[in-house]
Coordinates of C-alpha atoms in Angstrom, one line a residue:
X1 CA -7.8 -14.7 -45.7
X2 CA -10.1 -17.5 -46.0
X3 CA -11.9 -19.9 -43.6
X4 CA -12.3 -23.2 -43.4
X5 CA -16.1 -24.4 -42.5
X6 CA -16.1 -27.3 -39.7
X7 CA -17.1 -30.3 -40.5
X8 CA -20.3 -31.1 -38.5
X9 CA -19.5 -33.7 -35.5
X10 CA -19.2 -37.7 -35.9
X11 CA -22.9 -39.1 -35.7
X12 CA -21.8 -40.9 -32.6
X13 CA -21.3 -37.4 -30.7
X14 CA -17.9 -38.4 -30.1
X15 CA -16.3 -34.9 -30.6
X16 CA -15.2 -34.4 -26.9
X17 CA -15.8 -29.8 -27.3
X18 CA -19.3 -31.1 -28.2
X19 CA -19.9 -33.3 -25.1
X20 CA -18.1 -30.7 -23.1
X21 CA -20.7 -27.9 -24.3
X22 CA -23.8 -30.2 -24.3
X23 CA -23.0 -31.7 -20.4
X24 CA -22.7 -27.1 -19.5
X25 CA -26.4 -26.2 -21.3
X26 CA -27.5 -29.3 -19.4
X27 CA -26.5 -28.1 -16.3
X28 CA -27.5 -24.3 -17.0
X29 CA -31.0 -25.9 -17.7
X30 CA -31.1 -27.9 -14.5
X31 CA -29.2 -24.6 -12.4
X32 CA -32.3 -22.4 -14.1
X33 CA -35.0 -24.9 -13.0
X34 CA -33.8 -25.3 -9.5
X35 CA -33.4 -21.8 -8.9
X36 CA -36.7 -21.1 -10.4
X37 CA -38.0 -23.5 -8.3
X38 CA -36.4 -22.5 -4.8
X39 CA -37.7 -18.8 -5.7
X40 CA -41.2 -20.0 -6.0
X41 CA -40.7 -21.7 -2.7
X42 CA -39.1 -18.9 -1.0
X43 CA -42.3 -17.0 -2.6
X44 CA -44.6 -19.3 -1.0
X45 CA -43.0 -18.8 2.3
X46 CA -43.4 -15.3 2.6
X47 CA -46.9 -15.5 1.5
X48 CA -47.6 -17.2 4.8
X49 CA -46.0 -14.6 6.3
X50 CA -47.9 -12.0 4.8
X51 CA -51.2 -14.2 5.8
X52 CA -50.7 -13.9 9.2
X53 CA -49.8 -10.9 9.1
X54 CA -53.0 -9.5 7.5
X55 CA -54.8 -10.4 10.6
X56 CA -52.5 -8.8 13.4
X57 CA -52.3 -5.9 15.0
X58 CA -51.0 -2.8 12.9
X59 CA -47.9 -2.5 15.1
X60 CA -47.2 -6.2 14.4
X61 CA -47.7 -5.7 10.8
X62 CA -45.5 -2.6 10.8
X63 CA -42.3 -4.2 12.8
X64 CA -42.7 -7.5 9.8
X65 CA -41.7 -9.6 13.3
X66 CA -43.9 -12.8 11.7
X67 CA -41.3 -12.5 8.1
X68 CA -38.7 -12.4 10.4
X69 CA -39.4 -15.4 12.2
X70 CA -39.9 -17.2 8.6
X71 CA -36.6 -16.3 7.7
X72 CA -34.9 -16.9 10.4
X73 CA -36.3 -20.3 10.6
X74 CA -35.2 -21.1 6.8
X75 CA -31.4 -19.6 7.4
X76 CA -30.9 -21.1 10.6
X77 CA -31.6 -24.6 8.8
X78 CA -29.7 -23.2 5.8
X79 CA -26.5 -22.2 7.9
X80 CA -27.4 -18.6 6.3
X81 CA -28.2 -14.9 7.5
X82 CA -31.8 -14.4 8.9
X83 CA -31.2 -10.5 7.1
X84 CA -29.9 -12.0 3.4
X85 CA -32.9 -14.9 3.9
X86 CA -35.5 -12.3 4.5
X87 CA -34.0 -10.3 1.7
X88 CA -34.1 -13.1 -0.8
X89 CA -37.9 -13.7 0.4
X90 CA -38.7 -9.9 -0.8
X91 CA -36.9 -10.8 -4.0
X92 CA -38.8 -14.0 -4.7
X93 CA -42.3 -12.2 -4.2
X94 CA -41.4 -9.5 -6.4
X95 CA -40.4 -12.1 -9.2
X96 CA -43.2 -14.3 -8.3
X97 CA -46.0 -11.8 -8.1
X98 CA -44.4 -8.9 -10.9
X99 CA -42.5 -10.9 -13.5
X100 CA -44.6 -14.6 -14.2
X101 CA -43.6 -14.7 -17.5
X102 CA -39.7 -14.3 -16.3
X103 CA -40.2 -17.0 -13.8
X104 CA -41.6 -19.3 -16.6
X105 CA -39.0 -18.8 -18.7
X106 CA -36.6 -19.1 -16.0
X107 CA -38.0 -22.6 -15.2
X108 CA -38.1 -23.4 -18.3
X109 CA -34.1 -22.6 -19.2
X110 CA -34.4 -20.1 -21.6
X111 CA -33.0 -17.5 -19.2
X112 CA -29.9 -17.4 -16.8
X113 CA -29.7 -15.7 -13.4
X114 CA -27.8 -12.7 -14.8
X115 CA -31.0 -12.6 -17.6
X116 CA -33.8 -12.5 -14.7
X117 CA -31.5 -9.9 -12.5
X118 CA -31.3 -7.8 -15.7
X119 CA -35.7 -8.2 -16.5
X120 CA -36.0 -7.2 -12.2
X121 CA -33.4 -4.1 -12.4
X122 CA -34.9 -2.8 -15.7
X123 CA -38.6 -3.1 -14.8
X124 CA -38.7 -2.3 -10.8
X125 CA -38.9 1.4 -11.7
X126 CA -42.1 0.3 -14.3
X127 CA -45.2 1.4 -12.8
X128 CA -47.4 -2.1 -11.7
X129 CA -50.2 -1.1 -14.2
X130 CA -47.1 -1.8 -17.0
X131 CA -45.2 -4.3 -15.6
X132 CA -46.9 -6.7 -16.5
X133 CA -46.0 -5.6 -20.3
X134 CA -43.1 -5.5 -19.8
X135 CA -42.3 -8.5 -18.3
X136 CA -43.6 -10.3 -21.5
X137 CA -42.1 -8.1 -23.5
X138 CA -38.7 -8.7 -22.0
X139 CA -38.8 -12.3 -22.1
X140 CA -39.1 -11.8 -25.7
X141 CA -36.3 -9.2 -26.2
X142 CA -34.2 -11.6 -23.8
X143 CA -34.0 -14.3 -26.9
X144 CA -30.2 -14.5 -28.2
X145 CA -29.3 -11.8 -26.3
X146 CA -26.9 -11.4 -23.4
X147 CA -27.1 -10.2 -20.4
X148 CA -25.0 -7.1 -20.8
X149 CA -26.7 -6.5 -24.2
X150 CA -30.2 -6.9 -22.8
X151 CA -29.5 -4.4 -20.4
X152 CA -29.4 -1.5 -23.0
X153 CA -32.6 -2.6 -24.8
X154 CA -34.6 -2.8 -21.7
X155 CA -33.5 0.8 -20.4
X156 CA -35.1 2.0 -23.5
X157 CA -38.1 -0.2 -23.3
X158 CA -38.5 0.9 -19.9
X159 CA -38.1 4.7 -20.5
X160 CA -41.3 4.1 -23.0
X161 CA -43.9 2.6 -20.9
X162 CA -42.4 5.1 -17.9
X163 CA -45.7 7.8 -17.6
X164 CA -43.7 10.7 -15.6
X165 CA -40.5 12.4 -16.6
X166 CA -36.8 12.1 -15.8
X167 CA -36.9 15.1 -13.9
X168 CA -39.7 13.8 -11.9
X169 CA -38.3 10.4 -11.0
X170 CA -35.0 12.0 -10.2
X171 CA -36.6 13.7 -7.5
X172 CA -38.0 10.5 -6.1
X173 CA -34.8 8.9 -6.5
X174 CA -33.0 11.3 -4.5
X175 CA -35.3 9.9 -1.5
X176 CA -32.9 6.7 -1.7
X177 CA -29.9 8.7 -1.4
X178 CA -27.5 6.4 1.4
X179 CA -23.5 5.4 2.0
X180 CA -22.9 1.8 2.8
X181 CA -19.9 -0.8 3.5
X182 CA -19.3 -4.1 1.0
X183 CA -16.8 -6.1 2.5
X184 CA -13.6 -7.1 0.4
X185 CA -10.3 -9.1 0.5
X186 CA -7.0 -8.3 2.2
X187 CA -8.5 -5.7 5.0
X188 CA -10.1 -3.2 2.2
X189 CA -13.8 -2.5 1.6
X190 CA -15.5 -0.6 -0.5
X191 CA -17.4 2.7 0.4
X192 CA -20.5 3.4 -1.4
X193 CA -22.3 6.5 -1.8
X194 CA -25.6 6.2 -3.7
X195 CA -25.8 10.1 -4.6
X196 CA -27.0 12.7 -7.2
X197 CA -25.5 11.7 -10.3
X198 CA -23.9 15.5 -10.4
X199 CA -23.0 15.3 -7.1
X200 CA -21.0 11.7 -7.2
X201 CA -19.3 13.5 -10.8
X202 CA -18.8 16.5 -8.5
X203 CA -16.9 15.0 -5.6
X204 CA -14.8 12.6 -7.9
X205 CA -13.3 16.1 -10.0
X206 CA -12.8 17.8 -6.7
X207 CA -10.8 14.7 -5.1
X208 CA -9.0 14.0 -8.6
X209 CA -8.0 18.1 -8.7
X210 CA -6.8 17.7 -5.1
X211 CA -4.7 14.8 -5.9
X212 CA -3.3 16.1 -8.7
X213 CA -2.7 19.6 -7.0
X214 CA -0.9 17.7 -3.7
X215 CA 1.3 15.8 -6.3
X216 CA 2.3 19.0 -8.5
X217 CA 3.3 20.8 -5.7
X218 CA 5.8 18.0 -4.1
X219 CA 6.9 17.1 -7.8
X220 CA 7.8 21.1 -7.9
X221 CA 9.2 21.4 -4.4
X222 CA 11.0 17.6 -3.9
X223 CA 9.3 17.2 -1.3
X224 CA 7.7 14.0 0.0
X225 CA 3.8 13.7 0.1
X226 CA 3.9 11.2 2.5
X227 CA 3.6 12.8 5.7
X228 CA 4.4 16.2 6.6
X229 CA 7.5 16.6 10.1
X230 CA 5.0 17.1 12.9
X231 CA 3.3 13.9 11.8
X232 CA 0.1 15.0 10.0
X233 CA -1.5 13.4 7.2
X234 CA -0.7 13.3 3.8
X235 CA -3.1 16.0 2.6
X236 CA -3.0 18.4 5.9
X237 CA -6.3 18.0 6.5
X238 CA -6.3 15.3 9.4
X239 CA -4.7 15.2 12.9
X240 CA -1.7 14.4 14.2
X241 CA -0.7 10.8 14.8
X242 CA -0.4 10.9 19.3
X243 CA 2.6 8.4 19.9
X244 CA 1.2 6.0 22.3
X245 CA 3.0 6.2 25.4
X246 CA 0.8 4.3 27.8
X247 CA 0.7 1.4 25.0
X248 CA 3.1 -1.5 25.9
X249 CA 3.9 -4.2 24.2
X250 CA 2.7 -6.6 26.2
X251 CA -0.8 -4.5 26.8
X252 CA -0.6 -3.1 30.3
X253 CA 1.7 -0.1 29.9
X254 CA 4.4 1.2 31.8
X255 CA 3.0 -1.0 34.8
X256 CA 5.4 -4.3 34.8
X257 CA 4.4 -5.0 38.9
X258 CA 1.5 -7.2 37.2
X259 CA 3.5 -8.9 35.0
X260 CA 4.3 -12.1 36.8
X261 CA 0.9 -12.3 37.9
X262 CA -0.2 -12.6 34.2
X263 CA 2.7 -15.1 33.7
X264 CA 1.1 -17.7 36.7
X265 CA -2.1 -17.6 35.4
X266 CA -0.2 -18.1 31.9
X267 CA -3.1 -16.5 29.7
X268 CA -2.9 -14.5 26.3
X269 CA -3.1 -10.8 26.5
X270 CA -5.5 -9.3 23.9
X271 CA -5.5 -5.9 23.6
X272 CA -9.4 -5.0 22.9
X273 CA -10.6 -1.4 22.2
X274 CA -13.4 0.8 20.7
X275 CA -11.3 3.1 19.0
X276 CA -11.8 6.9 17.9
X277 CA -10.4 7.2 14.3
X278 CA -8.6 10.1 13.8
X279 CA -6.3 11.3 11.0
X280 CA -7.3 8.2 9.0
X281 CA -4.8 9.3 6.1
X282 CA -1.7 9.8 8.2
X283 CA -2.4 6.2 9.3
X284 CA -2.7 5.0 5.6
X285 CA 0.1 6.3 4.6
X286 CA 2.3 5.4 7.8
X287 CA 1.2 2.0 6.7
X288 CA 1.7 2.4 2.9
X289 CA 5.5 3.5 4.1
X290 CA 6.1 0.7 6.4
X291 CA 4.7 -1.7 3.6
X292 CA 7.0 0.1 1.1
X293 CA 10.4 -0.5 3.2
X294 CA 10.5 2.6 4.6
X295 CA 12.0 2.7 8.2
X296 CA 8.9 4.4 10.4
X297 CA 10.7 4.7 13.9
X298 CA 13.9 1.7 13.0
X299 CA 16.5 3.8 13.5
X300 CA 15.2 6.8 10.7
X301 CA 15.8 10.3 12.2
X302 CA 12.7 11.9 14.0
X303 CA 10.3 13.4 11.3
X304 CA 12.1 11.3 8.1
X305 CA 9.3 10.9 5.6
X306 CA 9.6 8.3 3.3
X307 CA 9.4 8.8 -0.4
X308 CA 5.6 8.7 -2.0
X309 CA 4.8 6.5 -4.6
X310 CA 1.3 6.9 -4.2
X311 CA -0.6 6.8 -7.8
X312 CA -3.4 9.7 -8.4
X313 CA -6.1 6.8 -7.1
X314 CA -4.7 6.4 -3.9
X315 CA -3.6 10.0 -3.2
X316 CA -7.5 10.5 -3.9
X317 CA -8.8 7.7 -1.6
X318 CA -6.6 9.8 1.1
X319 CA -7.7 12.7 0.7
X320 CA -11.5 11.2 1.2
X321 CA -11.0 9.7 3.9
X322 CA -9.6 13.1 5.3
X323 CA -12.0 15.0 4.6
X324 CA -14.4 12.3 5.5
X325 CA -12.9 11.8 9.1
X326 CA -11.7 15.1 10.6
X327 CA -14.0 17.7 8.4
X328 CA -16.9 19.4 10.5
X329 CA -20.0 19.7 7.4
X330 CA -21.1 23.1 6.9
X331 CA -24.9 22.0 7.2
X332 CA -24.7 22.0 11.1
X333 CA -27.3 23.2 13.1
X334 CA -25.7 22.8 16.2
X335 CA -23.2 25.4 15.6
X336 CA -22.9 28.4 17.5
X337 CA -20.0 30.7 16.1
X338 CA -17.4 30.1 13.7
X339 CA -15.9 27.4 15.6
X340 CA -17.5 23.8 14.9
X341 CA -20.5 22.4 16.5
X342 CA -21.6 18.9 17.6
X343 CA -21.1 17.4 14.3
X344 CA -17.6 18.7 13.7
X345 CA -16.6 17.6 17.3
X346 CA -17.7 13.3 16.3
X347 CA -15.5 11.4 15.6
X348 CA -16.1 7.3 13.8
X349 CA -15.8 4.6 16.3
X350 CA -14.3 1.0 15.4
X351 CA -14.1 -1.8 17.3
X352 CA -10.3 -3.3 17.6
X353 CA -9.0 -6.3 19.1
X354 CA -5.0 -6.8 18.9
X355 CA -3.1 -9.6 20.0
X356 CA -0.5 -8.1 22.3
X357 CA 2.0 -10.6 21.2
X358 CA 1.5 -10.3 16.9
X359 CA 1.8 -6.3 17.9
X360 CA 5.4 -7.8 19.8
X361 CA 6.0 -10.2 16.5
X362 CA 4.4 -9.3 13.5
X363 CA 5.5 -12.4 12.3
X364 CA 2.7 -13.8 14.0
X365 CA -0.2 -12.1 12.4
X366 CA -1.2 -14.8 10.2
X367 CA -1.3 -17.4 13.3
X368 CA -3.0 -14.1 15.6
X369 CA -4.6 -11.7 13.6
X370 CA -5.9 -8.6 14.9
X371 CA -9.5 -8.1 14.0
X372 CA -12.0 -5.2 13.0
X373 CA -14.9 -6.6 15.0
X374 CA -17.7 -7.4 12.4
X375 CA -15.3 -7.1 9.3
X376 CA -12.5 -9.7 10.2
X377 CA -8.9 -9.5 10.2
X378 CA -7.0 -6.3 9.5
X379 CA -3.2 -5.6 9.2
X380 CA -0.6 -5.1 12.4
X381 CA 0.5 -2.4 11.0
X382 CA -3.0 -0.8 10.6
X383 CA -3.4 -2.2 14.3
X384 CA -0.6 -0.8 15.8
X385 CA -1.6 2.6 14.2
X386 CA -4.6 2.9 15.6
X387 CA -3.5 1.9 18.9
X388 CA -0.8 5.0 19.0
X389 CA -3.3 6.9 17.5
X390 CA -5.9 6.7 19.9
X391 CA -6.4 9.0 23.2
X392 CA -9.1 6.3 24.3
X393 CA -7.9 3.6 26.7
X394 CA -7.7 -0.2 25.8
X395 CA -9.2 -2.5 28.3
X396 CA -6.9 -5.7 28.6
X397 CA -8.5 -9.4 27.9
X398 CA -7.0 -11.8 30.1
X399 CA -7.9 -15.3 28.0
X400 CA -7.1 -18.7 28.7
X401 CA -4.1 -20.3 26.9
X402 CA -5.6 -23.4 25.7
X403 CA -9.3 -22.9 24.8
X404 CA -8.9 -19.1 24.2
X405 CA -12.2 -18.4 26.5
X406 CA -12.0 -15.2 28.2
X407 CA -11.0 -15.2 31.9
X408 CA -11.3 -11.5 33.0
X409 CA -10.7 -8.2 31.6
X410 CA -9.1 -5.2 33.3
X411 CA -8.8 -1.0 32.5
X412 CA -6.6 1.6 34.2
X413 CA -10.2 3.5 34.0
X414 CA -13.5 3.2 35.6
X415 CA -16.0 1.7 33.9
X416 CA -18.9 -1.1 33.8
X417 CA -16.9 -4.4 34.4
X418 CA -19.6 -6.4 32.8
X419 CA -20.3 -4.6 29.8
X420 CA -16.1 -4.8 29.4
X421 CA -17.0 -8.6 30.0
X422 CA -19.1 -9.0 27.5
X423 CA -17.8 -6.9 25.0
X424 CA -15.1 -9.2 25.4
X425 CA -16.4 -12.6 25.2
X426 CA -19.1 -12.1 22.7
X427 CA -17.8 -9.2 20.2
X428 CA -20.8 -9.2 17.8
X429 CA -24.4 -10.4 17.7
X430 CA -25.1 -13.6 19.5
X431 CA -27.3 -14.0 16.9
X432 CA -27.0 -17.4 14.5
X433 CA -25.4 -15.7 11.3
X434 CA -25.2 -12.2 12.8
X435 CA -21.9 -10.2 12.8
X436 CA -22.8 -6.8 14.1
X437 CA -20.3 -5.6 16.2
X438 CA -21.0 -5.0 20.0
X439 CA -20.4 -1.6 20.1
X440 CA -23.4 -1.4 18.2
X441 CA -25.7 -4.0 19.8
X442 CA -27.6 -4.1 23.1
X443 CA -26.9 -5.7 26.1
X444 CA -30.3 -7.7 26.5
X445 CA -31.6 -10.3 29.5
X446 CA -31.3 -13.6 28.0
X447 CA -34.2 -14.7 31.2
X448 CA -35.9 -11.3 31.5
X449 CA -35.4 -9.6 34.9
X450 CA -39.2 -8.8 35.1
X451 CA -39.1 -12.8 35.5
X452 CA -36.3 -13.0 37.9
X453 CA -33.5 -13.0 35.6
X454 CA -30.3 -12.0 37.0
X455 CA -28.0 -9.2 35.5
X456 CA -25.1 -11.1 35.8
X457 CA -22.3 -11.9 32.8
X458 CA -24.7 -16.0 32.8
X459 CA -27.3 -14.2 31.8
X460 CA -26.8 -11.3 29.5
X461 CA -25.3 -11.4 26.0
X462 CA -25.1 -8.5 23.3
X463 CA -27.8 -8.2 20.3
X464 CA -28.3 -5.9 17.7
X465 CA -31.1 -3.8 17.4
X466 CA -32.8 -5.9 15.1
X467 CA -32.3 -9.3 16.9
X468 CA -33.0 -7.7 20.2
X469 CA -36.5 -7.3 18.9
X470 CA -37.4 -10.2 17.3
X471 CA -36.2 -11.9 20.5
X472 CA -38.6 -10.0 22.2
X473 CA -41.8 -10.1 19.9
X474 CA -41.5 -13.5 18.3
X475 CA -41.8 -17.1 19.0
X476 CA -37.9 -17.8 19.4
X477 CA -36.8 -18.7 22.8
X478 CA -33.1 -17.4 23.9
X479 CA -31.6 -19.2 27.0
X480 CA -27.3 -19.0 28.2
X481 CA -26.1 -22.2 28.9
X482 CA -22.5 -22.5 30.7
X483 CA -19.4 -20.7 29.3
X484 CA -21.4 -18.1 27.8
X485 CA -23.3 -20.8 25.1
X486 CA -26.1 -19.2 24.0
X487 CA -29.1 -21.7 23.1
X488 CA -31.7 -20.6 20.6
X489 CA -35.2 -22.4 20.0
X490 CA -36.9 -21.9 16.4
X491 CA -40.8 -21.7 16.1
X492 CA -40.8 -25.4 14.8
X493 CA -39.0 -26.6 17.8
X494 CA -35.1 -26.9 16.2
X495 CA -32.5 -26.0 18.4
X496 CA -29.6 -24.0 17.8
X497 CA -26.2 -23.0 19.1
X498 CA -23.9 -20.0 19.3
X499 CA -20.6 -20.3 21.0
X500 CA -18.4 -17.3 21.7
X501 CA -15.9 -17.1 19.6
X502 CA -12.9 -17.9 21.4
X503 CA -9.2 -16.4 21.2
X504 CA -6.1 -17.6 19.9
X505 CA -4.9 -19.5 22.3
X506 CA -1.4 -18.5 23.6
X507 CA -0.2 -22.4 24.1
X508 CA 0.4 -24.4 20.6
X509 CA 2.4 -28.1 20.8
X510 CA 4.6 -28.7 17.4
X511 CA 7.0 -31.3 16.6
X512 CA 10.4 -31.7 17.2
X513 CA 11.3 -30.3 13.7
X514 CA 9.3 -26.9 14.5
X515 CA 11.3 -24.1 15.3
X516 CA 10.7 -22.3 18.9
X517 CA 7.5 -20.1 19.1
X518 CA 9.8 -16.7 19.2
X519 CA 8.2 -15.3 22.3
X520 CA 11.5 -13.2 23.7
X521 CA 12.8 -14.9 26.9
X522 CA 10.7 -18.0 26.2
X523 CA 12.5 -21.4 25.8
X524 CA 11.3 -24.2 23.8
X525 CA 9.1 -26.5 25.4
X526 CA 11.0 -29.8 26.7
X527 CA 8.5 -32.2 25.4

């Protein structure tokens, strides 16, 4: 087989792959220079910062409340998160101050993102005395390579200026041991556990031998894996799914005395809960069989399971998730006896709002999603699981039909009506940017009661920990205007807003063409 040898392009530059490839280095040049450039910027803001933080109090110094108020200035004029801003500042001073020569080359266009990424992830672990050498060194080493490539060499060069063992930095490294959420598409995230490297290989066997075990023995008996006839999850190890018999349709149980008055004041009934997740994997695979054409409670016999066509990787994600959920951990210092203690008797918390009608019409969802507060939609199906699942109570959200703002809420138990109220309206971090869900935020005196502010649903909203603080110890001014409009004041004098984010609302005007909305017992409107 032989090759031909191109012919070198017309003078003229006329061959239209070589302008193509020309106009992408250009702009990989200019992309390299700006970035370079906002990191130095970013670099320079967190130097003042530091500045002023040098000359405050420890305490001051310790909380980082002057960086936060930097950051939060530059995302709320960005439209960006005050967290991934102050994150990005860190970065820029590590590059700035640890890797010049990177940033040069950076500016210059001889190195991409994912080269400078790869230079910072190789040469964090370098002592500083050696950083410095390497960061010229692997500027050089970068030249013609890429960035997967560059990787490898750099572990090695690392590894040689590195004055301490493996074994000793793998006992340091075992100090950053953590389990964290990344948000994906389509409902799913991904769990991450940053563990022992022997540990991580450990649990993955042990899950894989489970799997493989729970789909030997139905291959050997015939019998389904998908959920066993008293309703328990796939793998046993979870508790049984409680059929919700005080869960209506339309969100207020067996009582239908309040029905007409709900239909007068014509407002959407949301169905908002903090729900206890129990028997996680009975609820995935109830969903996996609903999504699979299996019949779950349309007209199947009670305790038909559906066939399992789980593959080994989901069987496995199950069983985690099991074991995760409803297993008490054998390091518990609270226990007693045999029995579990404290530990084994939590259970994980979520925060679900449910549109009682798209539970009545799943048809609806994509118009009415439900939502996993602080994560965004998730499916009915999933919804509707949880809700039976639960043992917990949902309060009801009466909203209004046009603009979605909520009206009142109501519970067949006693508890705080304005913490329902605001849990309601608000739902995460009042924040600008912030999405941390209100079951996990504070309830904080927009106008401090010390000062005469009232603790009254115009004056309170919900912030996270971190917000709450910061709200507190730093320059920005928080005030409510009407409807629950929270008004926030920047250290330079901007002003921003945060409205709560309203609900679907219940009334929707379509053309003549449309077909009716499909609310049972509703006709179409005559107009």
């Amino acid at each position: 087989m032989s090759f031909s040898i191109p012919s070198p392009p017309p003078p003229d530059g006329s061959d239209p792959l070589a302008v193509v490839l020309g106009e992408v280095l250009d702009a990989d040049a200019a992309l390299a220079v700006a970035e370079a450039r906002r990191t130095r910027a970013l670099a320079r803001a967190g130097r003042l910062a530091l500045d002023v933080m040098a000359g405050q109090r420890a305490s001051s110094r310790e909380a980082e409340m002057v960086l936060r108020e930097v950051a939060s200035e530059i995302a709320a004029a960005g439209c960006l998160s005050d967290r991934s801003v102050q994150a990005q500042i860190g970065k820029a001073l590590t590059l700035v101050d640890h890797f010049p020569a990177t940033v040069d080359a950076w500016e210059a266009g001889a190195l991409s993102r994912a080269h400078v990424q790869a230079i910072v992830d190789a040469g964090t672990p370098v002592p500083l005395d050696k950083r410095g050498e390497f960061d010229v060194l692997a500027v050089t080493t970068a030249e013609g390579l890429s960035p997967g490539r560059l990787r490898a060499r750099l572990a090695t060069l690392a590894e040689r200026l590195q004055p301490t063992t493996i074994t000793e930095r793998h006992q340091r490294g075992r100090e950053e041991r953590c389990v964290r959420v990344v948000r994906g598409e389509n409902g799913m995230s991904d769990l991450i556990a940053t563990l022992p490297t022997v540990l991580a290989v450990g649990i993955y066997d042990r899950l894989t031998q489970q799997s493989r075990a729970l789909i030997d023995a139905c291959n050997e008996t015939g019998s389904p894996v998908s959920a066993c006839a008293d309703g328990t999850s796939s793998s046993g190890l979870g508790q049984p799914i409680v059929s919700g018999a005080a869960f209506g349709i339309d969100g207020v149980g067996d009582d239908s005395d309040e029905r007409p008055e709900r239909e007068m004041i014509g407002a959407t009934d949301v169905l908002k809960h903090d729900a206890t997740v129990v028997g996680a994997a009975a609820v995935a695979v109830a969903v996996a069989a609903a999504g699979s054409g299996a019949a779950a409670g349309a007209g199947a016999a009670p305790g038909a399971a559906a066939a399992d066509r789980r593959s080994t990787d989901q069987v496995r994600a199950d069983i985690l998730a099991d074991l995760l959920l409803t297993a008490a951990p054998d390091a518990d210092p609270t226990r007693t006896d045999d029995g579990p203690g404290t530990l084994g008797a939590i259970r994980a918390r979520v925060q679900v709002v449910v549109p009682a009608l798209s539970v009545q019409d799943p048809g609806r969802e994509n118009i009415d999603p439900a939502e996993l507060v602080g994560h965004g939609p998730i499916d009915i199906d999933t919804a509707r699981q949880l809700a039976e699942a639960t043992r917990v109570p949902w309060d009801r959200v009466l909203t209004n039909p046009v603009t979605g703002a909520v009206l009142c809420t109501d519970t067949y138990q006693r508890t705080a009506a304005i913490d329902r109220y605001l849990r309601a309206r608000d739902r995460h971090c009042r924040w600008p940017g912030c999405t941390a869900p209100a079951v996990r935020c504070e309830v904080d005196h927009n106008l401090d009661y010390a000062l005469g502010g009232k603790t009254h649903v115009c004056n309170l909203c919900h912030f996270c920990q971190r917000h709450h603080t910061q709200k507190q110890f730093t320059r920005w001014q928080v005030r409510q205007l009407a409807g629950g409009v929270i008004e926030f004041t920047s250290p330079t004098g901007r002003i921003y807003t945060d409205h709560p984010l309203p609900y679907s609302p219940a009334v929707r005007f379509v053309g003549d063409d449309s077909p009716p909305s499909g609310i049972p017992g509703r006709q179409p409107a005559p107009f």
